[in-house]
Tab-separated table of C-alpha atoms in Angstrom:
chain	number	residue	atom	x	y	z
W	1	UNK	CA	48.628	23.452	-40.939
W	2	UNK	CA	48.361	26.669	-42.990
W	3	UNK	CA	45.201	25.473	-44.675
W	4	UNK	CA	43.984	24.619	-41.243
W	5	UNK	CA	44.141	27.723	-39.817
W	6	UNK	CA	42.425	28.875	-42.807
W	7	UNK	CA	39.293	26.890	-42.620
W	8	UNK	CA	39.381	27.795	-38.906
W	9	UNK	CA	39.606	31.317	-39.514
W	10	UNK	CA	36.422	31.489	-42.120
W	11	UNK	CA	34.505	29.705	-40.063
W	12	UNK	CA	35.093	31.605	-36.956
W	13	UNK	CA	34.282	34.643	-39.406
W	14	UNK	CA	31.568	34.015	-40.187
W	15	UNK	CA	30.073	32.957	-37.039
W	16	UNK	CA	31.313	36.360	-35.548
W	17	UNK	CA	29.299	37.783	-38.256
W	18	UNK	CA	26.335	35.698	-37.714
W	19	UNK	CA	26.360	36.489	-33.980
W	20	UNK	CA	26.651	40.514	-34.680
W	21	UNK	CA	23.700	40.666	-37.128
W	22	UNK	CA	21.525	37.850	-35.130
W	23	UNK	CA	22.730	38.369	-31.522
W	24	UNK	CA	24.197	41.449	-30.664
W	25	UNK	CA	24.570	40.957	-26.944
W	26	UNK	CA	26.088	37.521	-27.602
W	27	UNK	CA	28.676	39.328	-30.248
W	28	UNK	CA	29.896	42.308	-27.748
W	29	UNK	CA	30.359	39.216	-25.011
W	30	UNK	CA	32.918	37.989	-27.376
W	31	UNK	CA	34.716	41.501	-28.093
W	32	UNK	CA	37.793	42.714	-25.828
W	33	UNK	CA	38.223	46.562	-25.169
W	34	UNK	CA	42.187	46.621	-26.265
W	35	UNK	CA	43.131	43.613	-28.663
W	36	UNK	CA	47.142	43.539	-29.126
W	37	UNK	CA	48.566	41.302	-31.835
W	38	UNK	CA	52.543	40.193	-32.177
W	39	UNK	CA	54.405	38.415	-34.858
W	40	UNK	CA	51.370	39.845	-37.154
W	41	UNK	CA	53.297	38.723	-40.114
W	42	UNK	CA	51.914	35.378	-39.735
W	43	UNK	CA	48.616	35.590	-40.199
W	44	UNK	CA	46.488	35.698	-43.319
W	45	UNK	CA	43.904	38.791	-44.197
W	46	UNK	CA	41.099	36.050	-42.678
W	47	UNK	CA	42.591	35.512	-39.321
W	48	UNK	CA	43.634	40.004	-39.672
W	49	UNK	CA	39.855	40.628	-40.053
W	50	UNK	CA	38.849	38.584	-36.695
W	51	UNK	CA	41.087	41.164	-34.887
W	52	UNK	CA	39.331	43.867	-36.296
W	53	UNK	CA	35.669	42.559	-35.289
W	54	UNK	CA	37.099	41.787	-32.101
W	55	UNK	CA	37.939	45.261	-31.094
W	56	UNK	CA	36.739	48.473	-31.216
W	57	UNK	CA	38.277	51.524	-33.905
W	58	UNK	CA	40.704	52.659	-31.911
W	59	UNK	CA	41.553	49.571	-30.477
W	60	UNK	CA	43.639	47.278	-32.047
W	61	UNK	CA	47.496	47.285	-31.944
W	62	UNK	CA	49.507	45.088	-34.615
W	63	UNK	CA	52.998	44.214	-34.513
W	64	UNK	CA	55.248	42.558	-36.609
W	65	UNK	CA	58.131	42.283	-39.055
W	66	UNK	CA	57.658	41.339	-42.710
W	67	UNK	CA	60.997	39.844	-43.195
W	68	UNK	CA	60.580	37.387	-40.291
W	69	UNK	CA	57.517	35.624	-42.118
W	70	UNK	CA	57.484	31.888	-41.615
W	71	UNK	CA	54.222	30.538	-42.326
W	72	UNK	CA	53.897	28.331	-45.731
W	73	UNK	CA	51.388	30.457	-48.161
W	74	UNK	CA	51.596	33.906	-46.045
W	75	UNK	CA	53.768	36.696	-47.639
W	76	UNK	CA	52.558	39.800	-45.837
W	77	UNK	CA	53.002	43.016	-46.303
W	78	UNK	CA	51.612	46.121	-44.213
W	79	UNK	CA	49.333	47.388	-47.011
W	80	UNK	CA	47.184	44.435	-46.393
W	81	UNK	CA	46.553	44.943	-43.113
W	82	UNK	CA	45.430	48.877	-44.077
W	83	UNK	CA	42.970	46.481	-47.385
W	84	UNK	CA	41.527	45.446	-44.689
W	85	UNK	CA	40.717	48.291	-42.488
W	86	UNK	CA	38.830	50.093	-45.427
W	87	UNK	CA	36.917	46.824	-45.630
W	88	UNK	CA	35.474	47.093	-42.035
W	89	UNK	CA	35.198	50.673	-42.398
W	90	UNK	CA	33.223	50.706	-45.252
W	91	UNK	CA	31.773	54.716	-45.711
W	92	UNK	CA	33.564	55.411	-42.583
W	93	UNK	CA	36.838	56.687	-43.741
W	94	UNK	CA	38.224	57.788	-40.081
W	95	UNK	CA	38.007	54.047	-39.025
W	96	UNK	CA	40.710	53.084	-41.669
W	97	UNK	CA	44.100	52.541	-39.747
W	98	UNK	CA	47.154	54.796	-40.089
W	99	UNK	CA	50.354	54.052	-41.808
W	100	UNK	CA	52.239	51.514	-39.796
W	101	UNK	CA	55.350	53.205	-37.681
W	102	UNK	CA	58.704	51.652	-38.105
W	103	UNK	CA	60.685	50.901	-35.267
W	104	UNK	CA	64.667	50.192	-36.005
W	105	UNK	CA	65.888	50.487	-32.203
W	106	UNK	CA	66.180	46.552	-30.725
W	107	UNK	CA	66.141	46.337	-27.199
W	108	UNK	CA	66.197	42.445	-27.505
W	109	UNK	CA	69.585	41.786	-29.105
W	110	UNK	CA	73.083	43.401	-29.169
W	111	UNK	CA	74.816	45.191	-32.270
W	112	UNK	CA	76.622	41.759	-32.745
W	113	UNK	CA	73.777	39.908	-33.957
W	114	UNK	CA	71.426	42.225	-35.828
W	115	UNK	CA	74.331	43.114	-38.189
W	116	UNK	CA	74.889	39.379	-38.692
W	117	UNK	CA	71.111	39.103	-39.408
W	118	UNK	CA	71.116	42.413	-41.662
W	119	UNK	CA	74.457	41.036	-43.600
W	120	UNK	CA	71.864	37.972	-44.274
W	121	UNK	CA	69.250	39.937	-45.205
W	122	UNK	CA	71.066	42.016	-47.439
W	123	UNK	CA	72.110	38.531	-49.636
W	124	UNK	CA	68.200	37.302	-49.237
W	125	UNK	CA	67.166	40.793	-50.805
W	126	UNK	CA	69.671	41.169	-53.497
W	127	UNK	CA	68.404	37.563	-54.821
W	128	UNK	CA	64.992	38.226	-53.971
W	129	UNK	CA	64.421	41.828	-53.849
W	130	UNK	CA	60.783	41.290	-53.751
W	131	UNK	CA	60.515	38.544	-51.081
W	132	UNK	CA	59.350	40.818	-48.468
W	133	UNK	CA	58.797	44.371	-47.639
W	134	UNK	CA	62.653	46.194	-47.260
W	135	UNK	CA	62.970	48.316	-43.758
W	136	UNK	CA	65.849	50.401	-42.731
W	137	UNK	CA	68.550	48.045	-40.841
W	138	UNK	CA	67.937	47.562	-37.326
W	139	UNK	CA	70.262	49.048	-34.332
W	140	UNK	CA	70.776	47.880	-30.964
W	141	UNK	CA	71.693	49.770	-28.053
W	142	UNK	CA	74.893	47.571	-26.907
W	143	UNK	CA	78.065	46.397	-28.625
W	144	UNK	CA	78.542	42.701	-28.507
W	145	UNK	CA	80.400	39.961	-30.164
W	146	UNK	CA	79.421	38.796	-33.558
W	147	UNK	CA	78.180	35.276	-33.848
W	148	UNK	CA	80.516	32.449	-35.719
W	149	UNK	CA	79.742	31.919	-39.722
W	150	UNK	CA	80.750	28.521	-40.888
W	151	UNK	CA	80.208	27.936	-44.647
W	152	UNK	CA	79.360	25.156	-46.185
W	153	UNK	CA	78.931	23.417	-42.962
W	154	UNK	CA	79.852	19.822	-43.205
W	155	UNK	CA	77.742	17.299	-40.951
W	156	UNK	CA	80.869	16.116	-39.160
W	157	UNK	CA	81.805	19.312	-38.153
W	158	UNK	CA	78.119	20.135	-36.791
W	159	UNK	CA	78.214	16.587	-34.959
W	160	UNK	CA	81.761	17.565	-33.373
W	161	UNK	CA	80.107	21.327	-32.606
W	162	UNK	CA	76.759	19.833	-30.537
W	163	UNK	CA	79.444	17.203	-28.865
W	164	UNK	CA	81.530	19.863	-27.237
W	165	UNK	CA	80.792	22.354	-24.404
W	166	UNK	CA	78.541	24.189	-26.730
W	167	UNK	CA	75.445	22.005	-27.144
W	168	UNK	CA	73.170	24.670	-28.788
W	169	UNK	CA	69.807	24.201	-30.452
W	170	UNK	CA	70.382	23.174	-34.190
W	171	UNK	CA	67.806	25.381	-36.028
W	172	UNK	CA	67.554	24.376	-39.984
W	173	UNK	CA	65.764	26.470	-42.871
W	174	UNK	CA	63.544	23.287	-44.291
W	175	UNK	CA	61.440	21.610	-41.527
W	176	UNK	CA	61.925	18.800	-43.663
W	177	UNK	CA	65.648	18.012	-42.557
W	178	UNK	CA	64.918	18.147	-39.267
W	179	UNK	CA	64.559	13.833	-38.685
W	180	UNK	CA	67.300	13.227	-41.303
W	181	UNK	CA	70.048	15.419	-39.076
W	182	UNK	CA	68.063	14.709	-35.689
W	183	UNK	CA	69.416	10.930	-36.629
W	184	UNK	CA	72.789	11.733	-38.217
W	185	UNK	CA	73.859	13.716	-34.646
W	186	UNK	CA	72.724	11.057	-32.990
W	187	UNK	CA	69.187	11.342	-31.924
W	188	UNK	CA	70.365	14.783	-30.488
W	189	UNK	CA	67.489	16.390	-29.487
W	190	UNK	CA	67.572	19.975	-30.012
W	191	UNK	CA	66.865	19.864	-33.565
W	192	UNK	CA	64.306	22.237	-34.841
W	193	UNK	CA	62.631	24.003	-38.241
W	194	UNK	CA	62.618	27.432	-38.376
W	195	UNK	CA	58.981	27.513	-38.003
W	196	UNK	CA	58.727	25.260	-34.868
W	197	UNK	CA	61.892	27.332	-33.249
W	198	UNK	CA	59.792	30.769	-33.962
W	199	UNK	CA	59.496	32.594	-30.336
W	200	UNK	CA	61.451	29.442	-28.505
W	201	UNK	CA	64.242	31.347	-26.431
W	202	UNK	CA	68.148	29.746	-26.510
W	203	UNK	CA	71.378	29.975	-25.039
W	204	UNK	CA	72.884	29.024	-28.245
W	205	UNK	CA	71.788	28.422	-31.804
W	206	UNK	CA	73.341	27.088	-34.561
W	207	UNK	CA	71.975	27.803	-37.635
């Protein structure tokens, strides 16, 4: 899929590039006046540059979060994003984009969670310290109860945790398990990679 969206995102390149030096009217048809771009960590420097011809200087708002980076052969960091500014801007320094501004206040989730998520991140960073770009820990604005940590989770005790009242969506790390334990629960059917959950909204999770 990665690869995919690569070949897409050349080509579409360099069509947008044809159409600006061949057809100019047909290449501001195809620009937008505001552009804004979520879960930015996903995307490669190709499909970053589109945004950029797409919108005017000025224009173009980027949001994302390095350590939530999912896609197979993408590890992003900011500073790309800014390698690719001074590309489009070429001699015209003021077009490069500013430093990106952090954000630690969540409005999404309660204290409960984003400590369990920073406790996790702490482990992934102290055996990876590299694997992504390091913010400051994230806050939210109400208390709420922290989520249940069972480890090692054996398969009978997921099987007897999707059987009871709290049928929640099964989310595993390796899109690869997801048929073996789809079948070993029983053909239950909210089984799901971490890629494919990405933006999906539950009640419950398991993870």
């Amino acid at each position: 899929m990665g690869r995919l969206r690569s070949h897409f995102s050349i080509a579409y390149r360099a069509g947008l590039e044809e159409a600006r030096s061949g057809d100019p009217d047909l290449f501001d048809s195809l620009r937008r006046s505001k552009v804004y771009v979520d879960e930015i960590q996903d995307y490669t420097q190709a499909e970053i540059l589109l945004f950029f011809f797409l919108s005017g200087p000025g224009d173009l708002f980027l949001a994302g979060d390095p350590a939530q980076s999912v896609v197979e052969g993408v590890e992003f960091r900011f500073e790309e994003v800014r390698s690719v500014g001074h590309y489009v801007a070429g001699e015209r320094r003021d077009l490069i984009p500013s430093k990106p501004k952090v954000v630690n206040v969540n409005f999404r989730s309660h204290s409960g969670v984003l400590n369990t998520a920073a406790a996790v991140l702490r482990c992934m960073f102290g055996a990876f310290p590299d694997s992504a770009k390091q913010l400051n820990e994230d806050r939210g604005l109400f208390l709420g109860p922290r989520p249940g940590v069972i480890y090692p989770l054996a398969l009978g005790r997921l099987k007897e945790a999707v059987s009871m009242n709290l049928k929640g969506a099964v989310v595993l790390t390796h899109d690869t398990n997801v048929s073996y334990i789809r079948r070993a629960l029983g053909n239950y059917p909210l089984v799901y990679g971490i890629r494919e959950a990405k933006g999906l909204e539950f009640q419950r999770v398991i993870v």
